[in-house]
PDB file of C-alpha atoms in Angstrom:
ATOM      1  CA  MET A   3    -116.403  19.958 -83.629  1.00  0.00           C
ATOM      2  CA  ARG A   4    -113.597  21.595 -85.581  1.00  0.00           C
ATOM      3  CA  GLY A   5    -110.200  19.884 -85.617  1.00  0.00           C
ATOM      4  CA  PRO A   6    -106.776  21.479 -85.103  1.00  0.00           C
ATOM      5  CA  THR A   7    -105.958  24.419 -87.252  1.00  0.00           C
ATOM      6  CA  SER A   8    -103.575  23.908 -90.040  1.00  0.00           C
ATOM      7  CA  ARG A   9    -100.856  25.729 -88.093  1.00  0.00           C
ATOM      8  CA  VAL A  10    -101.166  23.471 -85.082  1.00  0.00           C
ATOM      9  CA  ARG A  11    -101.154  20.429 -87.353  1.00  0.00           C
ATOM     10  CA  LYS A  12     -97.933  21.676 -88.910  1.00  0.00           C
ATOM     11  CA  ASN A  13     -96.299  22.195 -85.510  1.00  0.00           C
ATOM     12  CA  LEU A  14     -97.251  18.733 -84.304  1.00  0.00           C
ATOM     13  CA  ALA A  15     -95.881  17.260 -87.499  1.00  0.00           C
ATOM     14  CA  LYS A  16     -92.568  19.049 -86.857  1.00  0.00           C
ATOM     15  CA  GLY A  17     -92.404  17.803 -83.218  1.00  0.00           C
ATOM     16  CA  VAL A  18     -92.944  21.280 -81.817  1.00  0.00           C
ATOM     17  CA  LEU A  19     -94.979  21.366 -78.562  1.00  0.00           C
ATOM     18  CA  PRO A  20     -96.859  24.384 -77.388  1.00  0.00           C
ATOM     19  CA  VAL A  21     -95.062  26.516 -74.756  1.00  0.00           C
ATOM     20  CA  GLY A  22     -97.718  25.766 -72.085  1.00  0.00           C
ATOM     21  CA  ILE A  23     -97.087  22.037 -72.304  1.00  0.00           C
ATOM     22  CA  LEU A  24     -93.299  22.521 -72.079  1.00  0.00           C
ATOM     23  CA  ALA A  25     -93.640  24.754 -68.989  1.00  0.00           C
ATOM     24  CA  SER A  26     -95.848  22.210 -67.278  1.00  0.00           C
ATOM     25  CA  ALA A  27     -93.337  19.424 -67.871  1.00  0.00           C
ATOM     26  CA  ALA A  28     -90.542  21.580 -66.510  1.00  0.00           C
ATOM     27  CA  MET A  29     -92.462  22.216 -63.289  1.00  0.00           C
ATOM     28  CA  VAL A  30     -93.017  18.485 -62.735  1.00  0.00           C
ATOM     29  CA  TRP A  31     -89.330  17.734 -63.212  1.00  0.00           C
ATOM     30  CA  GLN A  32     -88.227  20.507 -60.889  1.00  0.00           C
ATOM     31  CA  SER A  33     -90.615  19.446 -58.114  1.00  0.00           C
ATOM     32  CA  SER A  34     -89.134  15.940 -58.154  1.00  0.00           C
ATOM     33  CA  TYR A  35     -85.687  17.322 -57.213  1.00  0.00           C
ATOM     34  CA  ALA A  36     -86.586  20.355 -55.087  1.00  0.00           C
ATOM     35  CA  ALA A  37     -85.574  19.081 -51.554  1.00  0.00           C
ATOM     36  CA  PHE A  38     -81.994  19.354 -50.306  1.00  0.00           C
ATOM     37  CA  SER A  39     -81.314  17.418 -47.060  1.00  0.00           C
ATOM     38  CA  GLY A  40     -78.652  16.899 -44.451  1.00  0.00           C
ATOM     39  CA  THR A  41     -78.487  14.654 -41.372  1.00  0.00           C
ATOM     40  CA  THR A  42     -76.286  14.145 -38.327  1.00  0.00           C
ATOM     41  CA  THR A  43     -76.356  11.355 -35.752  1.00  0.00           C
ATOM     42  CA  ASN A  44     -75.178  11.045 -32.151  1.00  0.00           C
ATOM     43  CA  GLY A  45     -75.157   7.361 -31.260  1.00  0.00           C
ATOM     44  CA  GLY A  46     -73.968   5.191 -28.422  1.00  0.00           C
ATOM     45  CA  ASN A  47     -75.669   7.211 -25.683  1.00  0.00           C
ATOM     46  CA  SER A  48     -75.644   5.277 -22.405  1.00  0.00           C
ATOM     47  CA  MET A  49     -76.551   6.061 -18.788  1.00  0.00           C
ATOM     48  CA  THR A  50     -75.754   3.858 -15.797  1.00  0.00           C
ATOM     49  CA  ALA A  51     -76.910   4.401 -12.219  1.00  0.00           C
ATOM     50  CA  GLY A  52     -74.300   4.523  -9.492  1.00  0.00           C
ATOM     51  CA  THR A  53     -74.294   2.123  -6.540  1.00  0.00           C
ATOM     52  CA  VAL A  54     -74.517   2.361  -2.765  1.00  0.00           C
ATOM     53  CA  LYS A  55     -73.646  -0.804  -0.848  1.00  0.00           C
ATOM     54  CA  LEU A  56     -72.600  -1.752   2.691  1.00  0.00           C
ATOM     55  CA  THR A  57     -71.265  -5.005   4.115  1.00  0.00           C
ATOM     56  CA  ASP A  58     -70.112  -5.874   7.628  1.00  0.00           C
ATOM     57  CA  ALA A  59     -67.365  -8.182   8.844  1.00  0.00           C
ATOM     58  CA  ALA A  60     -69.684 -10.011  11.246  1.00  0.00           C
ATOM     59  CA  ASN A  61     -71.363 -11.768   8.311  1.00  0.00           C
ATOM     60  CA  GLY A  62     -74.757 -11.937  10.002  1.00  0.00           C
ATOM     61  CA  THR A  63     -73.545 -13.108  13.424  1.00  0.00           C
ATOM     62  CA  ALA A  64     -74.531 -11.227  16.575  1.00  0.00           C
ATOM     63  CA  LEU A  65     -72.288  -8.403  17.680  1.00  0.00           C
ATOM     64  CA  LEU A  66     -73.366  -8.404  21.342  1.00  0.00           C
ATOM     65  CA  THR A  67     -74.068 -11.663  23.197  1.00  0.00           C
ATOM     66  CA  ALA A  68     -73.968 -12.023  26.979  1.00  0.00           C
ATOM     67  CA  THR A  69     -75.805 -13.991  29.680  1.00  0.00           C
ATOM     68  CA  GLY A  70     -75.754 -14.106  33.472  1.00  0.00           C
ATOM     69  CA  LEU A  71     -75.389 -10.359  33.714  1.00  0.00           C
ATOM     70  CA  LYS A  72     -75.414  -8.516  37.020  1.00  0.00           C
ATOM     71  CA  PRO A  73     -75.157  -4.885  38.141  1.00  0.00           C
ATOM     72  CA  GLY A  74     -71.920  -3.430  36.797  1.00  0.00           C
ATOM     73  CA  SER A  75     -71.416  -6.096  34.131  1.00  0.00           C
ATOM     74  CA  THR A  76     -69.862  -4.415  31.120  1.00  0.00           C
ATOM     75  CA  GLY A  77     -68.455  -5.307  27.747  1.00  0.00           C
ATOM     76  CA  SER A  78     -67.508  -3.993  24.349  1.00  0.00           C
ATOM     77  CA  ALA A  79     -67.492  -5.210  20.772  1.00  0.00           C
ATOM     78  CA  CYS A  80     -66.312  -3.773  17.482  1.00  0.00           C
ATOM     79  CA  ILE A  81     -67.533  -4.301  13.955  1.00  0.00           C
ATOM     80  CA  LYS A  82     -66.007  -3.187  10.663  1.00  0.00           C
ATOM     81  CA  LEU A  83     -68.137  -1.941   7.783  1.00  0.00           C
ATOM     82  CA  THR A  84     -66.951  -1.790   4.179  1.00  0.00           C
ATOM     83  CA  TYR A  85     -68.426   0.469   1.539  1.00  0.00           C
ATOM     84  CA  GLY A  86     -68.912  -1.191  -1.845  1.00  0.00           C
ATOM     85  CA  GLY A  87     -70.565   1.563  -3.848  1.00  0.00           C
ATOM     86  CA  ASN A  88     -69.201   4.089  -6.307  1.00  0.00           C
ATOM     87  CA  LEU A  89     -71.196   7.129  -5.184  1.00  0.00           C
ATOM     88  CA  ALA A  90     -70.244   9.367  -2.285  1.00  0.00           C
ATOM     89  CA  ALA A  91     -72.596   8.579   0.592  1.00  0.00           C
ATOM     90  CA  ALA A  92     -73.588   9.331   4.164  1.00  0.00           C
ATOM     91  CA  THR A  93     -74.022   6.449   6.628  1.00  0.00           C
ATOM     92  CA  LYS A  94     -76.353   6.373   9.623  1.00  0.00           C
ATOM     93  CA  LEU A  95     -76.907   3.851  12.420  1.00  0.00           C
ATOM     94  CA  TYR A  96     -80.331   3.172  13.908  1.00  0.00           C
ATOM     95  CA  VAL A  97     -82.723   0.572  15.303  1.00  0.00           C
ATOM     96  CA  ALA A  98     -85.784   0.225  13.091  1.00  0.00           C
ATOM     97  CA  ALA A  99     -89.244   0.036  14.620  1.00  0.00           C
ATOM     98  CA  GLY A 100     -89.852  -3.437  16.001  1.00  0.00           C
ATOM     99  CA  ASP A 101     -86.155  -4.368  16.041  1.00  0.00           C
ATOM    100  CA  LEU A 102     -85.891  -4.168  19.817  1.00  0.00           C
ATOM    101  CA  THR A 103     -87.756  -7.116  21.313  1.00  0.00           C
ATOM    102  CA  THR A 104     -88.012  -9.008  24.580  1.00  0.00           C
ATOM    103  CA  THR A 105     -88.951 -12.529  25.638  1.00  0.00           C
ATOM    104  CA  THR A 106     -89.677 -11.761  29.273  1.00  0.00           C
ATOM    105  CA  PRO A 107     -92.488  -9.729  30.853  1.00  0.00           C
ATOM    106  CA  SER A 108     -90.291  -6.673  30.824  1.00  0.00           C
ATOM    107  CA  ASN A 109     -87.351  -5.201  28.958  1.00  0.00           C
ATOM    108  CA  LEU A 110     -83.654  -5.081  29.908  1.00  0.00           C
ATOM    109  CA  ALA A 111     -82.925  -2.285  27.413  1.00  0.00           C
ATOM    110  CA  PRO A 112     -83.774   0.575  29.841  1.00  0.00           C
ATOM    111  CA  TYR A 113     -81.153  -0.819  32.261  1.00  0.00           C
ATOM    112  CA  LEU A 114     -78.325  -1.144  29.715  1.00  0.00           C
ATOM    113  CA  THR A 115     -76.160   1.926  29.392  1.00  0.00           C
ATOM    114  CA  LEU A 116     -74.969   2.150  25.793  1.00  0.00           C
ATOM    115  CA  LYS A 117     -72.159   4.049  24.116  1.00  0.00           C
ATOM    116  CA  VAL A 118     -71.366   3.950  20.381  1.00  0.00           C
ATOM    117  CA  ASP A 119     -68.163   5.303  18.853  1.00  0.00           C
ATOM    118  CA  GLU A 120     -66.791   5.084  15.326  1.00  0.00           C
ATOM    119  CA  GLY A 121     -63.217   5.076  14.139  1.00  0.00           C
ATOM    120  CA  ALA A 122     -60.434   2.841  12.885  1.00  0.00           C
ATOM    121  CA  GLY A 123     -59.321  -0.657  13.811  1.00  0.00           C
ATOM    122  CA  THR A 124     -59.512  -4.295  12.794  1.00  0.00           C
ATOM    123  CA  ASP A 125     -59.938  -6.340  15.983  1.00  0.00           C
ATOM    124  CA  PRO A 126     -63.543  -7.395  16.815  1.00  0.00           C
ATOM    125  CA  ALA A 127     -62.483  -7.237  20.482  1.00  0.00           C
ATOM    126  CA  CYS A 128     -61.559  -3.561  19.978  1.00  0.00           C
ATOM    127  CA  SER A 129     -57.932  -3.911  21.086  1.00  0.00           C
ATOM    128  CA  ASP A 130     -56.709  -1.593  18.308  1.00  0.00           C
ATOM    129  CA  PHE A 131     -59.756   0.646  18.067  1.00  0.00           C
ATOM    130  CA  VAL A 132     -59.053   4.372  17.675  1.00  0.00           C
ATOM    131  CA  ALA A 133     -62.158   6.556  18.015  1.00  0.00           C
ATOM    132  CA  THR A 134     -62.682   9.402  15.567  1.00  0.00           C
ATOM    133  CA  ALA A 135     -66.284  10.303  16.453  1.00  0.00           C
ATOM    134  CA  ASN A 136     -68.885   9.567  19.101  1.00  0.00           C
ATOM    135  CA  ASP A 137     -72.278   8.589  17.734  1.00  0.00           C
ATOM    136  CA  TYR A 138     -74.174   8.093  20.996  1.00  0.00           C
ATOM    137  CA  ASN A 139     -73.553   8.956  24.653  1.00  0.00           C
ATOM    138  CA  PRO A 140     -70.306  10.978  24.576  1.00  0.00           C
ATOM    139  CA  THR A 141     -70.120  11.175  28.385  1.00  0.00           C
ATOM    140  CA  ASN A 142     -71.144   7.541  28.980  1.00  0.00           C
ATOM    141  CA  SER A 143     -74.085   8.767  31.022  1.00  0.00           C
ATOM    142  CA  THR A 144     -76.194   6.098  32.732  1.00  0.00           C
ATOM    143  CA  ALA A 145     -79.272   7.976  31.512  1.00  0.00           C
ATOM    144  CA  LEU A 146     -78.462   7.116  27.877  1.00  0.00           C
ATOM    145  CA  THR A 147     -79.471   3.515  27.361  1.00  0.00           C
ATOM    146  CA  LEU A 148     -80.128   0.936  24.670  1.00  0.00           C
ATOM    147  CA  ASP A 149     -83.804   1.696  25.089  1.00  0.00           C
ATOM    148  CA  GLY A 150     -83.183   5.409  24.601  1.00  0.00           C
ATOM    149  CA  PHE A 151     -81.118   4.778  21.496  1.00  0.00           C
ATOM    150  CA  ALA A 152     -83.758   2.508  19.966  1.00  0.00           C
ATOM    151  CA  THR A 153     -86.387   5.164  20.666  1.00  0.00           C
ATOM    152  CA  SER A 154     -84.502   8.168  19.303  1.00  0.00           C
ATOM    153  CA  ALA A 155     -82.679   6.671  16.297  1.00  0.00           C
ATOM    154  CA  THR A 156     -85.292   4.813  14.267  1.00  0.00           C
ATOM    155  CA  SER A 157     -84.441   5.567  10.611  1.00  0.00           C
ATOM    156  CA  PHE A 158     -81.879   7.160   8.350  1.00  0.00           C
ATOM    157  CA  ALA A 159     -83.507  10.534   8.947  1.00  0.00           C
ATOM    158  CA  ASN A 160     -82.768  10.545  12.692  1.00  0.00           C
ATOM    159  CA  GLY A 161     -79.999   7.949  12.800  1.00  0.00           C
ATOM    160  CA  VAL A 162     -76.528   8.690  14.154  1.00  0.00           C
ATOM    161  CA  GLY A 163     -73.121   8.635  12.534  1.00  0.00           C
ATOM    162  CA  ALA A 164     -70.476  10.748  10.860  1.00  0.00           C
ATOM    163  CA  TRP A 165     -69.097   8.345   8.237  1.00  0.00           C
ATOM    164  CA  LEU A 166     -69.081   9.725   4.691  1.00  0.00           C
ATOM    165  CA  PRO A 167     -67.592   7.010   2.458  1.00  0.00           C
ATOM    166  CA  ALA A 168     -66.525   8.426  -0.886  1.00  0.00           C
ATOM    167  CA  ALA A 169     -65.226   5.390  -2.781  1.00  0.00           C
ATOM    168  CA  ASN A 170     -65.464   1.627  -3.102  1.00  0.00           C
ATOM    169  CA  GLY A 171     -63.415  -0.100  -0.404  1.00  0.00           C
ATOM    170  CA  ALA A 172     -63.686   2.574   2.292  1.00  0.00           C
ATOM    171  CA  THR A 173     -63.996   1.107   5.814  1.00  0.00           C
ATOM    172  CA  ARG A 174     -65.142   2.271   9.229  1.00  0.00           C
ATOM    173  CA  ASN A 175     -65.172   0.513  12.600  1.00  0.00           C
ATOM    174  CA  TYR A 176     -67.876   0.934  15.221  1.00  0.00           C
ATOM    175  CA  ARG A 177     -67.411   0.215  18.930  1.00  0.00           C
ATOM    176  CA  PHE A 178     -70.314  -0.599  21.248  1.00  0.00           C
ATOM    177  CA  ILE A 179     -69.803  -0.399  25.024  1.00  0.00           C
ATOM    178  CA  TRP A 180     -72.583  -1.557  27.339  1.00  0.00           C
ATOM    179  CA  THR A 181     -72.998  -1.661  31.108  1.00  0.00           C
ATOM    180  CA  VAL A 182     -75.768  -3.111  33.272  1.00  0.00           C
ATOM    181  CA  GLN A 183     -77.133  -0.514  35.662  1.00  0.00           C
ATOM    182  CA  ASP A 184     -77.284  -1.152  39.388  1.00  0.00           C
ATOM    183  CA  ASP A 185     -81.050  -1.562  39.529  1.00  0.00           C
ATOM    184  CA  ASN A 186     -82.798  -4.520  41.129  1.00  0.00           C
ATOM    185  CA  ALA A 187     -85.605  -4.232  38.578  1.00  0.00           C
ATOM    186  CA  ALA A 188     -83.250  -5.572  35.893  1.00  0.00           C
ATOM    187  CA  GLN A 189     -83.261  -9.115  37.306  1.00  0.00           C
ATOM    188  CA  GLY A 190     -84.222 -11.813  34.824  1.00  0.00           C
ATOM    189  CA  LEU A 191     -84.866  -9.395  31.976  1.00  0.00           C
ATOM    190  CA  ASN A 192     -83.463  -9.560  28.461  1.00  0.00           C
ATOM    191  CA  ALA A 193     -83.471  -7.707  25.188  1.00  0.00           C
ATOM    192  CA  THR A 194     -82.734  -8.607  21.581  1.00  0.00           C
ATOM    193  CA  VAL A 195     -81.861  -5.838  19.174  1.00  0.00           C
ATOM    194  CA  THR A 196     -80.990  -5.465  15.496  1.00  0.00           C
ATOM    195  CA  PHE A 197     -78.721  -2.572  14.577  1.00  0.00           C
ATOM    196  CA  THR A 198     -79.067  -1.181  11.058  1.00  0.00           C
ATOM    197  CA  TRP A 199     -76.519   0.860   9.155  1.00  0.00           C
ATOM    198  CA  GLU A 200     -77.880   2.596   6.093  1.00  0.00           C
ATOM    199  CA  ALA A 201     -75.934   4.480   3.436  1.00  0.00           C
ATOM    200  CA  GLN A 202     -77.542   6.979   1.088  1.00  0.00           C
ATOM    201  CA  ASN A 203     -75.775   8.774  -1.720  1.00  0.00           C
ATOM    202  CA  THR A 204     -75.067  12.466  -1.167  1.00  0.00           C
TER     203      THR A 204
END
């Protein structure tokens, strides 16, 4: 094999590199620094769900309690609800399936006329109650009973009520008025019911 020509040997001795080698080195250097970059950040992103909450002033005690009833016996009771959420909501009153029960062979609920109003007031005995809406039985008809209410208002979807709390601390009073019908078939009967108020955000 022949060695480098005399001219190449002279160039190497002088420290002169061929043009092809210099070009190759330049390309390697340029590729190492060929990417410009820029960044931006958006930190601290946070999402929190709102709240919907109801409490009642009865604190779990029964709203309606009466014994020894007879035809024409009547009574009323009021209860105050407080909204504790931070989302605007709609509130409905109903009796969930299975929440009207009896402990006798038959049921007193069909013989109890029921009327439900909502409004303002503070007294559980309703002495200062001021109605703003009627939720059930506006004419106090004897045909509209506790049994009828428990059958027709069974969930939020078909519950009754006009209260639209918009902020934490909003309150609404509800007044229940009941009357025993003059029907001999009501003797010895009883009924136990759980009323449910449900709020859902709007």
